[in-house]
Amino acid sequence: MREESVDFDTTKNLFIEGDNLEALKLLQESYLGKVKLIYIDPPYNTGNDFVYDDDFAESTTIYLERSGQQAESGERLVANSEANGRFHSDWLSMMYPRLKLAKNLLTSNGILAVSIDDHEVVRLRALCDEVLGVGAFLGTLTWRRRPTADSRNFSRVSTDHEYVLLYGRTEEARVKGRGIDESKYRNPDGDPRGPWTSENLTGLADPSARPNLHYPLVNPETGISYPPSPSRGWAKAKETTDRLIAEERILWPSSPTGRPREKKFLRELQSSVTGLSTWVLADEVGYNYAGTREVRDLFGDKVFDFPKPVALLQMLIEQVTSADDIVLDFFAGSGSTGHAVLAQNAIDGGKRRFVLVQIAEPTEESSEAYKAGYRSIADIARRRVALAAGRIEEEQSSQLTAEDPSMDLGFRSLLVDTTNMVDVTTSPDRTVQSALAGVIESVKPDRKDEDLLFQVLLDWGLDLSERITVEEIAGRRVLAVAEAALIACFADEVTEAVVQEMAGRHPLRAVFLDSGFASDAARINADQIFREVSPETEVRAI
C-alpha cells in the first residue's frame, strides 16, 4: 500500500490494516522477542462498544467466505451488549488469544501496558495473570481522566479514573522510575559534606508497639529536652540518634515546642532514582480532553472519540523504552501511540520504531470523520500519524544539520489479506482436464511483486520494515531487501542474464516465481549458477 504510506522504501515504522489477531499471527516470526513495549487500549466492554467476532470452530474456508478478509467490510466487529448472556466471556475470549500471541513478541525485559476501566479491570487482571504469570505483574497505574465530577450518573458516583495494568515478560522487566529531585538539596550552612535536605524524624508506632522508639531527645548545647510524639515516637532507635547527634546531623528547633529533624545528605543516597508512582498526575499527562484537543488541532475537527493524551503514552514510552526499541499497539485507534513515539523521539533524539495495527472499522455516516472523507478508523489513524509527523518535522527542521540527520517520520502501510497464491482445493484425481489451464499460474492475478515480497519476508521471518530498493536488471524488475539480505525477481520470464547478475551480488537469499522459468531445465540451470557463483545463497522458487 505505497499510496497510503509515507517514505515507504526507507521508513522503519509499520502501520498494518486488518484484524489484529491475524496480524499478530503473521508477526510471530519477524518480531519474536523484539518488542520492548506493547501498549494497547482495547474496547472497555461497556456494553456500547464492539469486540472481534472470533469463531475458532468454523473452518478456514467458511471463515474466509464470511469475512472475505476484506478489512473495509467491518464484519470482524460485532456489538457486545450487556444483554448478551456471554457478555464478559465474549470479551475475554477476544482478549485471550491476542495476549497469548503478543506475549511472544516481547523482549525478555519487555513490558505489556493495557488501559482499562472498572468494567473489566478485575477480569483483565486474572487473564493477564494466566497468560503472563502472577509474578509478572508490576503494578496498576491510576490516571485521573477528568478534572470535575460527572453528575449524569444515576448513582451520583462519578468514575473519574482509568487504569493502566503493567506486566513484565520476565523478572528482568522494570520501569526506569523517576529521578530524584535534587533541587531540594542545598547547603546553606556550608557543610563540608555537601548539599542536604531536612527530613522528618517522627516515627509511626505507639509505646506499646515500639517502646524503644519512645525516649526524649536532648540538645547537648542547650540542654533542652524534646519528648517523642505520644502516638508515634521517633523513627530511629536511641543508639542511632545518639550517633546522629555526635555527627552534628540533628537540626534543633529554635523553639522548645518544635520538633528536631535529621540532616540527609545528597551523597548518601543509594540511588539517583525513586519509584514510579502508581498515581498518574494529570498535571504531567493531561486529562482525557487533552487527547481530544490534540486530534482536533491536527484535523481541524473532532474525528475520533476519547483518544488517549499523547503525554500519557509518552510517559509509558519514556519509562519502558530506550533509544532503539520497538513499540507495538495492536488496538491502534486514532494512532495516538505512533504519535507519541514520534514525539518522544523528537524530545530525546531516540530512534524508536512503532508497529500499529488497526482494523478498518467503518465510521458512522453521521460522524464528522465520515463527512471529512474518512471511511474507517484505519484511515483516521494513518492520517493522524502523517499529520503529527508533519508538525514535528516543522518544529525540528531548524535544529537539524548534516551531522544530525532527520528523524524517521514515515510509516510503511501494509494490509492483512488472504494468501497471494491461488487456492487449490481439489485433488488431482478430482480435477477435470478442462480445468487444468486455470491453475497453471500459482499467483493470484491481482497481486503485485511487492505483495509476494512481503509474503516471503514473513515466511523467512525477516523484519517487515527493512529497506527495499527497486531496480531493473537485464530488463527485469528486481526487489532488494536490506541490500544483500534478500533479492527477488518475480518476473513472468526470468532470463539467464538476470540470474547471473543476481548471483553476482552474493545475496543471503534469492527468490523467483517458479512459473517464471520457461522449463524445469531453466530452473535447474538457475540453481546451478548460484551454486557456482554464490554457493552461500539460499535459493527458493514460489
XYZ file of C-alpha atoms in Angstrom:
542
model
C 0.000 0.000 0.000
C 2.545 2.530 -1.166
C -0.133 5.145 -1.799
C -1.138 5.025 1.881
C 2.455 5.189 3.182
C 4.990 7.897 3.947
C 8.604 7.158 2.910
C 7.662 3.554 2.092
C 11.141 2.436 0.965
C 13.157 3.827 3.882
C 10.966 4.049 6.991
C 11.262 1.517 9.834
C 7.757 2.191 11.157
C 4.802 -0.021 10.258
C 1.061 0.543 10.022
C -0.864 -2.690 9.474
C -4.514 -2.502 8.468
C -6.540 -5.574 9.321
C -7.693 -7.987 12.010
C -5.163 -7.733 14.840
C -5.415 -11.447 15.625
C -4.321 -12.309 12.087
C -1.646 -9.596 12.195
C -0.206 -10.939 15.458
C -0.004 -14.404 13.926
C 1.875 -13.019 10.933
C 4.315 -11.103 13.153
C 5.308 -14.148 15.240
C 8.499 -14.931 13.322
C 9.618 -11.476 12.209
C 9.169 -9.807 15.613
C 9.622 -12.717 18.012
C 11.208 -11.366 21.210
C 11.937 -7.943 19.678
C 9.260 -5.608 21.096
C 10.160 -3.678 24.261
C 6.751 -2.111 24.938
C 3.304 -3.284 23.940
C 0.661 -0.694 24.768
C -2.996 -1.369 23.969
C -6.227 0.477 24.629
C -8.784 -2.258 23.855
C -12.592 -1.932 23.938
C -13.604 -1.494 27.585
C -16.674 -3.721 27.190
C -19.049 -1.054 28.425
C -21.985 -2.572 26.545
C -21.812 0.155 23.916
C -18.659 -0.842 22.061
C -17.570 -3.612 19.691
C -15.496 -6.759 20.066
C -13.899 -9.001 17.460
C -16.099 -11.832 16.271
C -13.682 -14.751 16.548
C -15.080 -18.164 15.706
C -12.376 -20.771 16.158
C -14.802 -23.628 15.498
C -15.515 -22.758 11.886
C -13.294 -23.951 9.051
C -10.872 -21.641 7.286
C -12.944 -21.785 4.123
C -16.148 -20.742 5.892
C -14.302 -18.006 7.762
C -12.832 -16.608 4.550
C -16.228 -16.715 2.863
C -17.866 -14.977 5.812
C -15.295 -12.253 6.383
C -13.735 -12.200 2.943
C -10.627 -10.941 4.738
C -11.786 -7.610 3.404
C -10.847 -5.117 6.105
C -13.205 -2.424 4.820
C -16.212 -4.686 5.329
C -16.020 -4.352 9.096
C -17.560 -7.826 9.504
C -14.967 -8.799 12.076
C -16.555 -6.496 14.640
C -19.844 -7.128 16.422
C -21.718 -5.260 19.145
C -21.425 -6.780 22.609
C -24.399 -5.537 24.609
C -24.910 -6.201 28.292
C -27.987 -8.269 27.354
C -25.647 -10.856 25.858
C -25.591 -13.931 28.107
C -21.866 -14.281 27.335
C -21.152 -10.588 27.862
C -17.901 -10.993 29.815
C -16.972 -14.325 28.238
C -17.055 -12.934 24.710
C -14.785 -10.068 25.692
C -12.306 -12.358 27.471
C -12.421 -14.801 24.560
C -11.446 -11.941 22.285
C -8.583 -10.780 24.508
C -7.066 -14.157 25.407
C -5.572 -15.263 22.055
C -4.315 -11.773 21.315
C -2.465 -11.535 24.635
C -1.051 -15.038 24.152
C 0.403 -14.072 20.787
C 1.520 -10.625 21.969
C 3.495 -12.153 24.836
C 5.762 -13.939 22.352
C 6.767 -10.644 20.773
C 8.066 -9.066 23.988
C 11.776 -8.917 24.748
C 12.903 -10.699 27.906
C 12.681 -7.375 29.752
C 9.698 -6.102 27.772
C 6.502 -4.752 29.298
C 2.829 -5.042 28.400
C 0.723 -1.987 29.313
C -3.069 -2.191 28.993
C -5.508 0.663 29.505
C -8.806 -0.377 31.077
C -11.562 0.913 33.366
C -13.702 -0.597 36.118
C -15.889 -2.639 33.747
C -13.269 -5.342 33.155
C -10.200 -4.491 35.242
C -10.692 -7.417 37.654
C -11.192 -9.972 34.883
C -8.342 -8.491 32.864
C -6.028 -8.876 35.864
C -6.993 -12.542 36.125
C -6.486 -13.041 32.392
C -3.042 -11.380 32.393
C -2.078 -13.419 35.466
C -2.867 -16.560 33.492
C -1.148 -15.516 30.256
C 1.971 -13.846 31.660
C 2.051 -15.246 35.195
C 1.093 -13.813 38.583
C 4.719 -12.899 39.232
C 4.832 -10.837 36.036
C 2.513 -8.186 37.498
C 4.410 -4.925 38.032
C 1.627 -2.616 39.171
C -1.539 -0.728 38.288
C -1.271 2.914 37.318
C -4.334 5.006 38.128
C -4.919 8.003 35.861
C -7.451 10.686 36.685
C -9.087 11.255 33.338
C -11.440 14.165 34.126
C -10.943 17.232 36.321
C -14.501 17.534 37.655
C -17.145 15.053 38.756
C -19.749 13.820 36.276
C -23.285 14.411 37.590
C -25.063 12.410 34.868
C -24.783 9.041 36.614
C -27.935 7.722 38.283
C -25.847 6.567 41.264
C -24.301 10.033 41.634
C -20.921 8.271 41.797
C -18.599 9.803 39.229
C -15.940 7.431 37.883
C -13.156 9.853 37.134
C -10.261 7.453 36.660
C -8.892 4.695 34.445
C -6.108 2.172 34.915
C -3.003 1.020 33.083
C -2.006 -2.533 34.025
C 1.725 -3.231 33.762
C 3.074 -6.751 33.227
C 6.661 -7.788 32.531
C 7.713 -10.579 30.166
C 10.147 -11.937 32.791
C 11.546 -10.901 36.164
C 14.057 -8.709 34.275
C 11.320 -6.240 33.352
C 11.152 -2.958 35.203
C 10.381 0.694 34.589
C 13.048 3.360 34.909
C 11.462 5.247 37.812
C 11.685 8.954 38.494
C 14.864 10.896 39.008
C 15.482 12.262 42.494
C 14.546 15.922 42.814
C 17.967 17.331 43.670
C 16.642 20.881 43.839
C 15.522 20.324 47.454
C 19.115 19.532 48.493
C 21.018 22.687 49.431
C 23.925 23.711 51.618
C 23.013 26.990 53.321
C 25.432 26.413 56.226
C 28.410 25.440 54.061
C 28.558 21.902 55.456
C 31.688 20.185 54.016
C 29.636 17.041 53.471
C 27.739 18.792 50.697
C 24.082 19.559 49.921
C 21.473 18.248 52.333
C 17.756 18.304 52.997
C 15.739 18.314 56.222
C 13.977 15.012 56.941
C 11.242 14.246 59.448
C 12.354 12.211 62.499
C 8.854 11.349 63.716
C 8.006 7.624 63.767
C 4.838 5.581 63.239
C 4.459 3.376 66.339
C 2.900 3.936 69.770
C 4.717 2.896 73.013
C 3.010 -0.493 73.231
C 4.213 -1.458 69.745
C 7.725 0.027 69.795
C 8.757 1.151 73.317
C 12.407 1.592 72.193
C 11.337 4.468 69.928
C 9.831 6.497 72.784
C 12.545 8.496 74.573
C 13.476 12.192 74.885
C 15.955 13.817 72.506
C 18.267 16.267 74.330
C 20.169 19.104 72.657
C 23.705 18.803 74.142
C 24.351 22.530 73.750
C 21.157 23.938 75.251
C 20.063 21.016 77.415
C 16.513 21.374 76.076
C 14.687 18.045 76.048
C 12.268 17.191 73.258
C 9.758 14.459 74.145
C 8.585 11.984 71.480
C 5.142 12.143 69.957
C 2.897 10.163 72.349
C 1.346 8.179 69.492
C 4.246 7.959 67.023
C 7.574 8.137 68.828
C 10.774 8.642 66.818
C 11.722 6.989 63.509
C 15.061 5.706 64.830
C 16.307 3.952 67.979
C 18.247 5.908 70.646
C 21.598 4.409 69.614
C 21.110 5.772 66.110
C 20.019 9.253 67.176
C 22.951 9.434 69.636
C 25.264 8.824 66.685
C 23.471 11.465 64.596
C 23.844 13.970 67.445
C 27.560 13.235 67.697
C 27.920 13.731 63.923
C 26.015 17.050 64.139
C 23.282 15.749 61.879
C 20.318 16.771 64.044
C 18.623 20.085 63.244
C 17.458 21.502 66.567
C 14.402 23.777 66.544
C 14.667 27.334 67.845
C 11.578 26.803 69.982
C 11.330 24.224 72.821
C 7.965 23.183 71.392
C 9.433 22.414 67.924
C 10.463 19.032 66.566
C 14.085 18.025 65.830
C 14.791 16.903 62.245
C 17.573 14.984 60.515
C 20.134 16.312 58.017
C 20.009 13.974 54.986
C 22.925 14.384 52.582
C 22.612 14.023 48.814
C 25.832 11.999 48.565
C 24.392 9.317 50.847
C 21.544 8.400 48.517
C 21.913 4.816 47.369
C 20.137 5.551 44.089
C 19.568 8.595 41.907
C 16.031 7.448 41.105
C 12.895 6.720 43.037
C 9.911 4.548 42.120
C 7.270 5.491 39.582
C 4.147 6.381 41.499
C 1.015 4.436 40.590
C -0.892 7.696 40.932
C -0.579 9.335 37.495
C -0.954 13.074 37.857
C -2.961 14.944 35.269
C -0.537 17.847 35.689
C 2.021 15.653 33.909
C -0.044 13.711 31.361
C -3.281 15.672 30.993
C -6.951 14.718 31.193
C -8.917 12.878 28.503
C -9.974 16.136 26.891
C -6.283 16.796 26.122
C -6.327 13.827 23.736
C -9.491 15.111 22.062
C -7.946 18.565 21.693
C -4.777 17.104 20.136
C -6.801 15.323 17.458
C -8.929 18.406 16.791
C -5.797 20.563 16.456
C -4.389 18.191 13.830
C -7.564 17.555 11.812
C -9.423 20.775 12.441
C -12.412 18.769 13.680
C -13.403 16.071 16.191
C -12.937 12.955 14.077
C -12.330 10.471 16.913
C -13.875 9.975 20.354
C -11.799 9.645 23.515
C -8.220 9.289 22.220
C -5.594 8.984 24.956
C -3.430 12.067 25.590
C -0.068 11.796 23.848
C 1.683 12.770 27.104
C 0.249 9.708 28.884
C 1.696 7.406 26.238
C 4.960 9.346 26.130
C 5.315 8.748 29.866
C 4.989 4.992 29.333
C 7.390 5.071 26.376
C 9.957 7.071 28.354
C 9.636 4.776 31.377
C 9.981 1.494 29.465
C 11.988 2.010 26.287
C 15.443 3.095 25.195
C 16.519 4.856 22.018
C 16.336 1.933 19.560
C 13.391 -0.060 20.912
C 10.187 -1.161 19.170
C 6.728 -0.153 20.433
C 3.655 -2.154 19.366
C -0.016 -1.156 19.604
C -2.460 -3.642 18.071
C -5.559 -1.646 19.066
C -4.190 1.499 17.457
C -7.417 3.524 17.322
C -6.619 7.031 16.150
C -2.866 6.350 16.143
C -2.016 8.022 19.463
C 0.813 5.559 20.146
C 2.501 6.266 16.824
C 2.161 9.993 17.510
C 3.661 9.515 20.974
C 6.654 7.533 19.668
C 7.476 10.278 17.170
C 7.017 12.970 19.822
C 9.289 11.202 22.321
C 11.964 10.644 19.659
C 11.819 14.358 18.888
C 12.454 15.150 22.558
C 15.344 12.798 23.321
C 16.767 12.035 19.859
C 15.707 8.376 20.026
C 15.289 6.046 17.059
C 12.329 4.111 18.433
C 10.118 2.340 15.916
C 6.387 1.722 16.086
C 4.150 -1.045 14.780
C 0.465 -0.080 14.733
C -2.380 -2.466 13.892
C -5.928 -1.273 13.290
C -8.876 -2.913 11.593
C -10.799 -0.770 9.110
C -13.757 -0.289 11.439
C -16.261 1.801 9.454
C -17.018 5.311 10.615
C -20.666 6.212 11.086
C -22.174 8.174 8.234
C -23.398 10.832 10.667
C -19.929 11.356 12.168
C -17.613 14.267 11.489
C -14.963 11.775 10.396
C -17.187 10.347 7.659
C -18.166 13.826 6.470
C -14.456 14.682 6.283
C -13.846 11.716 3.993
C -12.519 9.144 6.467
C -14.381 5.914 5.833
C -12.662 3.870 8.539
C -10.763 4.215 11.820
C -7.665 2.948 9.987
C -7.942 5.916 7.608
C -8.049 8.276 10.584
C -5.045 6.640 12.246
C -2.862 6.801 9.130
C -3.762 10.424 8.549
C -3.213 11.316 12.202
C 0.326 9.880 12.223
C 1.133 11.656 8.956
C -0.179 14.990 10.280
C 1.695 14.600 13.578
C 4.882 13.757 11.682
C 4.488 16.854 9.521
C 4.067 19.076 12.549
C 7.079 17.540 14.302
C 9.159 17.969 11.149
C 8.275 21.657 11.028
C 9.276 22.084 14.663
C 12.539 20.159 14.240
C 13.669 21.432 10.834
C 15.528 24.429 12.230
C 17.551 22.210 14.587
C 18.704 19.542 12.102
C 22.150 19.571 10.493
C 24.086 17.356 8.082
C 25.727 15.653 11.055
C 22.337 15.179 12.716
C 20.108 13.608 10.038
C 16.370 13.976 10.121
C 14.139 11.676 12.141
C 12.222 8.759 10.694
C 8.799 10.360 10.366
C 7.338 7.910 7.895
C 5.464 4.621 8.052
C 5.026 1.650 5.741
C 1.336 0.826 5.353
C 0.518 -2.871 4.913
C -2.769 -4.748 4.563
C -3.633 -8.128 6.055
C -5.114 -10.163 3.239
C -5.519 -13.713 2.010
C -2.542 -15.612 0.618
C -1.069 -14.416 -2.679
C -1.133 -17.939 -4.011
C -4.039 -19.435 -5.971
C -6.276 -21.612 -3.823
C -6.136 -25.229 -4.920
C -8.820 -27.124 -3.032
C -9.366 -30.083 -5.356
C -7.113 -33.127 -5.506
C -5.595 -34.092 -8.908
C -7.806 -37.165 -9.292
C -10.879 -34.969 -8.958
C -9.731 -32.283 -11.425
C -11.058 -32.423 -14.972
C -8.748 -31.789 -17.917
C -10.506 -28.603 -18.946
C -9.843 -27.014 -15.522
C -6.076 -27.506 -15.585
C -5.472 -24.371 -17.629
C -6.803 -22.258 -14.791
C -4.251 -23.472 -12.263
C -1.089 -23.050 -14.300
C -0.376 -19.724 -12.633
C 0.382 -20.110 -8.916
C -0.153 -16.431 -8.056
C -3.489 -14.658 -7.947
C -3.848 -12.307 -10.931
C -4.417 -9.146 -8.864
C -1.186 -9.453 -6.828
C 1.935 -7.363 -7.409
C 5.566 -8.300 -6.901
C 5.699 -6.336 -3.617
C 2.763 -8.386 -2.309
C 4.798 -11.509 -2.988
C 7.877 -9.952 -1.413
C 6.163 -9.350 1.917
C 4.837 -12.900 1.966
C 8.415 -14.093 1.501
C 9.632 -11.793 4.286
C 7.063 -13.322 6.620
C 7.918 -16.867 5.558
C 11.597 -16.235 6.239
C 10.948 -14.331 9.465
C 12.592 -11.141 8.220
C 11.845 -7.653 9.511
C 8.948 -6.143 7.563
C 10.480 -2.690 7.854
C 13.788 -3.497 6.150
C 14.835 -1.076 3.432
C 13.540 -2.025 -0.023
C 15.133 -0.913 -3.286
C 13.595 -1.440 -6.707
C 15.775 -1.642 -9.813
C 15.936 -3.113 -13.282
C 18.371 -5.898 -14.099
C 18.657 -7.176 -17.671
C 15.238 -5.748 -18.419
C 13.528 -7.321 -15.418
C 12.204 -5.646 -12.258
C 14.166 -6.796 -9.177
C 13.498 -6.088 -5.488
C 16.373 -5.982 -2.992
C 15.793 -6.035 0.777
C 18.391 -4.647 3.210
C 20.932 -4.563 0.367
C 22.108 -8.186 0.188
C 19.801 -9.804 2.740
C 17.333 -10.860 0.061
C 16.939 -10.262 -3.650
C 13.814 -11.246 -5.576
C 12.642 -11.306 -9.164
C 9.002 -12.202 -9.715
C 9.008 -11.617 -13.474
C 6.979 -13.931 -15.673
C 10.127 -14.708 -17.690
C 13.421 -14.988 -15.821
C 16.414 -14.978 -18.142
C 19.869 -16.418 -17.515
C 21.304 -12.884 -17.593
C 19.075 -11.891 -14.659
C 20.123 -14.939 -12.674
C 23.821 -14.341 -13.388
C 23.755 -10.730 -12.175
C 21.662 -11.559 -9.094
C 24.080 -14.338 -8.157
C 26.998 -11.983 -8.678
C 25.728 -9.828 -5.825
C 26.080 -12.737 -3.386
C 22.782 -12.236 -1.551
C 21.914 -14.294 1.504
C 18.616 -15.309 -0.123
C 17.220 -15.231 -3.649
C 13.590 -15.788 -4.683
C 11.910 -16.360 -8.035
C 8.494 -17.331 -9.339
C 8.523 -20.994 -10.222
C 6.353 -20.171 -13.217
C 8.914 -17.555 -14.278
C 11.202 -20.222 -15.654
C 10.464 -21.425 -19.161
C 11.131 -25.034 -18.199
C 12.376 -27.304 -15.449
C 15.759 -27.201 -17.125
C 15.857 -23.398 -16.861
C 15.069 -23.561 -13.146
C 17.721 -26.220 -12.574
C 20.186 -24.095 -14.521
C 19.456 -21.139 -12.228
C 20.197 -23.271 -9.177
C 23.477 -24.360 -10.778
C 24.501 -20.761 -11.478
C 24.021 -19.854 -7.814
C 25.949 -22.950 -6.663
C 28.898 -21.876 -8.801
C 28.827 -18.093 -8.333
C 27.292 -17.659 -4.842
C 27.086 -21.012 -3.026
C 26.201 -19.289 0.241
C 22.888 -18.036 -1.183
C 19.678 -19.832 -0.265
C 17.559 -20.027 -3.404
C 13.795 -20.531 -3.407
C 11.093 -20.629 -6.053
C 7.471 -19.988 -5.097
